[in-house]
Coordinates of C-alpha atoms in Angstrom, one line a residue:
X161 CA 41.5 89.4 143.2
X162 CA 38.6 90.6 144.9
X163 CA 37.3 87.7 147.0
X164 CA 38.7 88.5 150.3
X165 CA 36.9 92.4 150.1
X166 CA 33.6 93.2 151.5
X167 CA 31.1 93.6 149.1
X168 CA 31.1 97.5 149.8
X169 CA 34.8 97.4 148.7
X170 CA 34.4 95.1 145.8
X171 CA 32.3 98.0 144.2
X172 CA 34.3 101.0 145.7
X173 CA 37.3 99.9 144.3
X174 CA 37.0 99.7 140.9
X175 CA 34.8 103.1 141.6
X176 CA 38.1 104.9 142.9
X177 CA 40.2 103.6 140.2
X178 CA 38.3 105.1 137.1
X179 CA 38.3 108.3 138.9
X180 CA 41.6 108.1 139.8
X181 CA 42.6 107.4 136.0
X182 CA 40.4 110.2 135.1
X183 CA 41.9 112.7 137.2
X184 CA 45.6 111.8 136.8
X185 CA 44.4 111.6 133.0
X186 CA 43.3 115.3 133.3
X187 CA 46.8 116.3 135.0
X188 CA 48.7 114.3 132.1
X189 CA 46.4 116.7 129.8
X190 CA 47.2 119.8 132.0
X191 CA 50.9 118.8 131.3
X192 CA 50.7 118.5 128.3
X193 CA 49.5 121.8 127.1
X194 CA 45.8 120.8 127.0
X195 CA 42.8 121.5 128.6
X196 CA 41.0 118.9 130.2
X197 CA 37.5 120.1 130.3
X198 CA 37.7 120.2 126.7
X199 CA 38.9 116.9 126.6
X200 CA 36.2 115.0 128.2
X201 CA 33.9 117.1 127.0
X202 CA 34.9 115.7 123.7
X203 CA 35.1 112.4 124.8
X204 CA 31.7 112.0 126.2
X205 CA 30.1 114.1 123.3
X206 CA 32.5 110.9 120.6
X207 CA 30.3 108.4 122.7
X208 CA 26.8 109.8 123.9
X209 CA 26.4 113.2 122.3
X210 CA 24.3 111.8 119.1
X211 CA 22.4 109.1 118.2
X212 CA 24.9 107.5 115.9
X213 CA 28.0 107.9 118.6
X214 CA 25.7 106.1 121.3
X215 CA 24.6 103.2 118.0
X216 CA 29.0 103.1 117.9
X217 CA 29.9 102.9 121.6
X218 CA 27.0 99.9 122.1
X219 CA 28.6 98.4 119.0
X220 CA 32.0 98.6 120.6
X221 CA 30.7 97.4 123.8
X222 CA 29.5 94.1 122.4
X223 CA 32.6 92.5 122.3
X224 CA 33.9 93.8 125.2
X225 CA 31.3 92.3 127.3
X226 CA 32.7 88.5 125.6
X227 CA 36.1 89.2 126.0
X228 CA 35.3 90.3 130.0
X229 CA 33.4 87.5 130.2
X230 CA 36.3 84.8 128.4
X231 CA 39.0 86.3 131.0
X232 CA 36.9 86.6 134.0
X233 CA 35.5 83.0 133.8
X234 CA 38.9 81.3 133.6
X235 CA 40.1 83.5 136.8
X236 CA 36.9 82.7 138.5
X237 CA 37.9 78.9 137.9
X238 CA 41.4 79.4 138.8
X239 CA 43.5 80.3 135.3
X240 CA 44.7 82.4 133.0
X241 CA 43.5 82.6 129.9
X242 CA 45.5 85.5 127.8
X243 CA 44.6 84.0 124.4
X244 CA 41.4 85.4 124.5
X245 CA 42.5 87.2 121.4
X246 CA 43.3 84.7 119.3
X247 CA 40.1 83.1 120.0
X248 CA 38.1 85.7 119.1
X249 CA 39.9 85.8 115.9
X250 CA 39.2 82.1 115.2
X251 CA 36.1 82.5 116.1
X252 CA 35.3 85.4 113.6
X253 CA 36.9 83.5 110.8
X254 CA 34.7 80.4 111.7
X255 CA 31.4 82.1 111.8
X256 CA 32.4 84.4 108.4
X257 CA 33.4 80.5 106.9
X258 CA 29.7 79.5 107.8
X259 CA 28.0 82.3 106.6
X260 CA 30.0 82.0 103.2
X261 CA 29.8 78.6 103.0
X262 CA 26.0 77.8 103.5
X263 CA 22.6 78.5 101.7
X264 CA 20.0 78.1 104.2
X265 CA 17.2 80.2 105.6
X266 CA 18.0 82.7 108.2
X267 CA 16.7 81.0 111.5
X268 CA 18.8 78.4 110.7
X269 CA 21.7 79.8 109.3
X270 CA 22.2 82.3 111.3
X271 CA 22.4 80.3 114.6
X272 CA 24.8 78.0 113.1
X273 CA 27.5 80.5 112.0
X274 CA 27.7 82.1 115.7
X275 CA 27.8 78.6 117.0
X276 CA 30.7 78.0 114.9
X277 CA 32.6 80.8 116.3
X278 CA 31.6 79.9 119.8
X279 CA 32.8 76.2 118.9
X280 CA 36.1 77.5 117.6
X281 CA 36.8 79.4 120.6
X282 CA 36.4 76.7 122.7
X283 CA 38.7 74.4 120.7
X284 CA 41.0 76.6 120.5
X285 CA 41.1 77.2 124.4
X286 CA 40.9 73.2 124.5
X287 CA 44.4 72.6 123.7
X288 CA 46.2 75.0 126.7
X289 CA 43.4 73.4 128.7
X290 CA 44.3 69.6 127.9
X291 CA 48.2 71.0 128.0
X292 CA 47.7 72.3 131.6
X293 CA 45.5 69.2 133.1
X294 CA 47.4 66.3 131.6
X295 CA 51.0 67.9 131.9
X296 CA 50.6 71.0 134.3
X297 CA 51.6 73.1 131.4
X298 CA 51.3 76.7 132.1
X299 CA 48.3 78.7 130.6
X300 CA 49.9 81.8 130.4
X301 CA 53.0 80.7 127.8
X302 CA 50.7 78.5 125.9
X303 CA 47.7 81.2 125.5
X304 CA 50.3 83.9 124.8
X305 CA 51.8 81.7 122.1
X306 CA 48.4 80.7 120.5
X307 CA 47.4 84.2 120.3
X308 CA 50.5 84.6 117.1
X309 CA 49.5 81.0 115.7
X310 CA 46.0 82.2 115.9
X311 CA 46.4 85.9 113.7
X312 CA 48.3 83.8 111.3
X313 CA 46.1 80.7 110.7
X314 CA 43.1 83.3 110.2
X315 CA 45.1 85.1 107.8
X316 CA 46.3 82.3 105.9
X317 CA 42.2 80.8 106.1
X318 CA 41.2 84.3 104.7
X319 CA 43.6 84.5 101.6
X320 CA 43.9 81.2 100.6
X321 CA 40.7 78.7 101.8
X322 CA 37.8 81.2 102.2
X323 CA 38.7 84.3 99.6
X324 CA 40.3 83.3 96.3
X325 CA 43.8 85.4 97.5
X326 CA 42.0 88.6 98.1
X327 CA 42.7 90.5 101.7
X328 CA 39.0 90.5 102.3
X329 CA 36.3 88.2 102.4
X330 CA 32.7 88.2 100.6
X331 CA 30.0 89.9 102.9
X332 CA 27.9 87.1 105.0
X333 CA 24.4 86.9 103.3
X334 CA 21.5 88.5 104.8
X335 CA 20.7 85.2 106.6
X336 CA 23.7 84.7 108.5
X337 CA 24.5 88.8 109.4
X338 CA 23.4 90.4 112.5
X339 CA 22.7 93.7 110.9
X340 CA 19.9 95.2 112.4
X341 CA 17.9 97.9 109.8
X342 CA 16.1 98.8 113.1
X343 CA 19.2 100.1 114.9
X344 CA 20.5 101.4 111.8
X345 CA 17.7 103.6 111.6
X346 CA 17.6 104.6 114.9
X347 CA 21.2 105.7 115.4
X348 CA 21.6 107.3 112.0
X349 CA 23.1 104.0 110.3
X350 CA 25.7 103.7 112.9
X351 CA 26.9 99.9 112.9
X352 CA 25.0 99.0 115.9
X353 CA 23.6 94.9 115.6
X354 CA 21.8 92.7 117.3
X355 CA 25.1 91.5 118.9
X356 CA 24.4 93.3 122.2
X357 CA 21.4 91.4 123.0
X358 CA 23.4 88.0 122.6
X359 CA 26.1 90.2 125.2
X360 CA 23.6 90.4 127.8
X361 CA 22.0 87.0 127.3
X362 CA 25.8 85.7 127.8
X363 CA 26.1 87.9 130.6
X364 CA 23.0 86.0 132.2
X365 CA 24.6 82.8 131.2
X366 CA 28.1 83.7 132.9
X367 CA 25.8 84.5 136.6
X368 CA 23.8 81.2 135.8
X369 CA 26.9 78.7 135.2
X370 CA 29.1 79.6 137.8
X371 CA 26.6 80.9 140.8
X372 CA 23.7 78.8 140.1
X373 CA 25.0 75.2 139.1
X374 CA 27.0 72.1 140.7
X375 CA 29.4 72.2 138.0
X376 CA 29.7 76.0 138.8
X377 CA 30.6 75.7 142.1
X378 CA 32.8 72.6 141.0
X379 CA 34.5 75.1 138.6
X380 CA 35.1 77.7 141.1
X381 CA 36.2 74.9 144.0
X382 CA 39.0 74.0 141.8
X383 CA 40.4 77.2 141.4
X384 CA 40.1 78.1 145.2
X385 CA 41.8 74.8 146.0
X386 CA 42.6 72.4 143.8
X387 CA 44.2 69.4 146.1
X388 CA 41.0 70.1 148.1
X389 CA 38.8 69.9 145.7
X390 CA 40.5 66.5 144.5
X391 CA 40.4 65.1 147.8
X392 CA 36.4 66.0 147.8
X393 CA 36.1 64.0 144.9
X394 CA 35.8 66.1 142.1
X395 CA 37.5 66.1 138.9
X396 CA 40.3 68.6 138.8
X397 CA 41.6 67.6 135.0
X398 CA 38.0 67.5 133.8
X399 CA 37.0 70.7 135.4
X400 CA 40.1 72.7 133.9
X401 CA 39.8 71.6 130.5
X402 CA 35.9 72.6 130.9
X403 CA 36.7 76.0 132.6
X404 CA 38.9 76.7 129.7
X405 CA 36.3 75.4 127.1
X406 CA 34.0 77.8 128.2
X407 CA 35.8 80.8 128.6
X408 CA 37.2 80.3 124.6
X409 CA 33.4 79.7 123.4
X410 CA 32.8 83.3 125.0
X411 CA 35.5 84.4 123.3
X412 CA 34.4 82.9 120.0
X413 CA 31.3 84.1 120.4
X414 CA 32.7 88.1 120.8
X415 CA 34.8 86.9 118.1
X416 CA 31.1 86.3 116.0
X417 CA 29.8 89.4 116.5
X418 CA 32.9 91.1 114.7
X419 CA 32.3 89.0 111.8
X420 CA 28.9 88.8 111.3
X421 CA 27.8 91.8 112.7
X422 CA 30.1 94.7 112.9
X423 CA 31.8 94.3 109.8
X424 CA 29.9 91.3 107.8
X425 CA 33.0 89.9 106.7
X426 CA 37.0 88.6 107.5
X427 CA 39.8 90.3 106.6
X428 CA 43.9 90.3 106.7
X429 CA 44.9 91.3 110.6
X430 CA 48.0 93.2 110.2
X431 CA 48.0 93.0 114.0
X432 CA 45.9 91.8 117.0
X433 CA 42.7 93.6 117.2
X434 CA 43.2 94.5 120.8
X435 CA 40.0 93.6 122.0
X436 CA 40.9 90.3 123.6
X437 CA 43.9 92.0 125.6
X438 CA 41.7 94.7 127.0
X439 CA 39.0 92.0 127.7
X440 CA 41.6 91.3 130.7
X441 CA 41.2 94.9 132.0
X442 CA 37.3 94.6 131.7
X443 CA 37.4 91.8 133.4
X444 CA 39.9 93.1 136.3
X445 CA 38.0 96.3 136.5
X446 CA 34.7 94.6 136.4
X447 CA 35.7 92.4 139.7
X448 CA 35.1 89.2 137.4
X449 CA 31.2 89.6 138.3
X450 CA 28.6 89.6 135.7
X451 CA 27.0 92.7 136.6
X452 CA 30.7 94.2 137.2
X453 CA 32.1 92.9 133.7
X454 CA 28.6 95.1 132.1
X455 CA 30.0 98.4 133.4
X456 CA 33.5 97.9 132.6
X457 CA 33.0 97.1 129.1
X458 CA 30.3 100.1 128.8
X459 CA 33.1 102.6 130.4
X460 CA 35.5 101.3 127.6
X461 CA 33.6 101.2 125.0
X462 CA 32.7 105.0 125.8
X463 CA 36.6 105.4 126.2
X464 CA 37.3 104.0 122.8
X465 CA 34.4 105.6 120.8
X466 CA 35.0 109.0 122.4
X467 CA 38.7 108.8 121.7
X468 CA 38.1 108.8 118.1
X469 CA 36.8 112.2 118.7
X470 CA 38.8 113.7 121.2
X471 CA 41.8 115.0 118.3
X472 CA 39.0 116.7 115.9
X473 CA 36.9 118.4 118.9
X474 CA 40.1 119.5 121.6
X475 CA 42.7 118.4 120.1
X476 CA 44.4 115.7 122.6
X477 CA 45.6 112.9 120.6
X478 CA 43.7 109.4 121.1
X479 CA 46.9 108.0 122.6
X480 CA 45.8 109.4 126.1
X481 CA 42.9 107.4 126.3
X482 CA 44.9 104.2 126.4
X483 CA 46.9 106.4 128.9
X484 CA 43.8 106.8 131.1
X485 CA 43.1 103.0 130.6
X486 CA 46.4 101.9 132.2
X487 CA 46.4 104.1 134.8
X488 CA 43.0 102.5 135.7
X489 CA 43.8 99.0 135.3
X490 CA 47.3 99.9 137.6
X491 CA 44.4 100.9 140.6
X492 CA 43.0 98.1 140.2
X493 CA 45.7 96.0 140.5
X494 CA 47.0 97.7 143.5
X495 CA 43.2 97.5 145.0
X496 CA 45.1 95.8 148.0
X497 CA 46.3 99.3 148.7
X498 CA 43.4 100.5 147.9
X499 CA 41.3 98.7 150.5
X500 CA 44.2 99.6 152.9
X501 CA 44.2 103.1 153.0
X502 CA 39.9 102.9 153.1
X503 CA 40.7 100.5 156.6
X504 CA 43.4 103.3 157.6
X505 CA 40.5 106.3 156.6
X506 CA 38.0 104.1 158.3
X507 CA 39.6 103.7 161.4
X508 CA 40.5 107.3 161.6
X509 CA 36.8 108.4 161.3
X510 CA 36.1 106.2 164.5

């Protein structure tokens, strides 16, 4: 979406659209009998205020930063992957299924289990991928579709192969869990882990693969141009199927750090968790840049911890947070008009 803007605009824009959420936020609180101020005031105190609401939002922000990273690959490579969801759920249920299902000291075990989620995520992302380069099947319907198959597998895996028909699983063992007794500590045993430094190495990983490699550039050729890219020589089939490989072990991997980390164990989804949907908005907001996709998740991770406050400190129900979150991602998708009316103000102040 944001190739054909400046660099200037591809950081102004998203900049414009959270503050334009915010402030038409604010006027849907004003509306609705309640005062803004208060609002985010309670929202940023849910988030920052205290040691343990910072340990929460970084703990919510881990995630996000895979999910950004799953959606904003594929459209950096030219597709769609909206099944981000469900392969973050079968990636949580792999890595649990490892943890559970091995005895083995913790610098091994541990690596293995979040390799398992990353490797579920990918071959879970591997079948719309072979789908769309063997017979031009659309990403979109399948990835939508495998989202449903996905929730119900895992929950089928949980109560009848990994847990002896219980809703829950068994915590991970100490060797596979990403607990951190440091962070706990820190943040007044908030369920921070040591999720967020495997974030920020992926984040590095993202930059590396697509802005600092030949298959990278490969990757991103095809989904510029893909007849071009053919007639250069490359491998369109291959590089889809790999695009979408990738972008579901990211997935997997945020998918990982639920199950070994945040919660230490796999349980019965009633529904989607929601993370792998609003990875697409992260990604959107965050320009599908590495740096970008860092910021985005942080500002909804703040979002979503401080809205858990919001109804005890002000009293503005949570709902107006997701609200807020539209109304930014509907900015950024009109960022065309956006980048207009700056041209228009631009050429005014001359």
């Amino acid at each position: 979406m944001f190739e054909r803007f400046s660099r200037f605009q591809k950081i102004l824009i998203p900049l414009i659209s959270v503050v334009l959420g915010l402030i038409v936020g604010a006027i849907i609180m004003l509306v609705s009998g309640f005062n803004p101020i208060q609002g985010y005031a309670a929202l940023l105190k849910g988030s920052l205020g205290e040691s343990f609401y910072i340990g929460e939002t970084i703990r919510q922000i881990t995630p996000y930063i895979f999910a950004g990273l799953a959606v904003a690959f594929a459209f950096r490579t030219g597709l769609f992957n909206i099944g981000v969801e469900g392969q973050l759920l079968v990636g949580w249920v792999a890595s649990v299924w490892v943890g559970l299902a091995f005895d083995l000291p913790k610098i091994i075990h541990l690596p293995m289990a979040i390799l398992a989620g990353a490797l579920a995520g990918a071959l879970w992302a591997f079948i719309p991928g072979i789908l769309k380069a063997r017979l031009r099947v659309h990403e979109v319907i399948v990835t939508i579709m495998m989202n449903y198959i996905a929730l119900h597998f895992c929950n089928y895996l949980i109560r009848f192969v990994i847990s002896d028909e219980q809703n829950t699983t068994d915590r991970v063992p100490e060797s596979a869990s990403l607990k951190s007794p440091f962070f706990e500590t820190l943040t007044e045993f908030s369920t921070m882990h040591y999720g967020i430094f495997l974030a920020l190495a992926a984040v590095i990983i993202y930059y590396i693969i697509l802005e600092r490699t030949t298959t990278g550039f490969e990757l991103r050729s095809v989904g510029f141009n893909q007849n071009a890219s053919e007639y250069a020589g490359m491998n369109v089939n291959r590089n889809i199927v790999l695009s979408m490989l990738i972008s579901g072990a990211f997935a997997g991997l945020g998918g990982a750090m639920e199950g070994l980390g945040t919660f230490g164990y796999g349980f019965i989804h009633g529904a989607f968790s929601g993370v792998g949907f609003d990875g697409i908005a992260v990604a959107l907001l965050g320009g599908n840049v590495a740096l970008g996709i860092v910021f985005a998740a942080a500002l909804f991770g703040i979002l979503k911890q401080g809205a858990l406050i919001m109804p005890l400190e002000s009293g503005v129900p949570t709902e107006l947070v997701e609200i807020v979150i539209a109304i930014i991602i509907f900015f950024v998708a009109s960022s065309y008009i956006i980048a207009y009316l700056l041209q228009r103000l631009k050429k005014g102040a001359k």
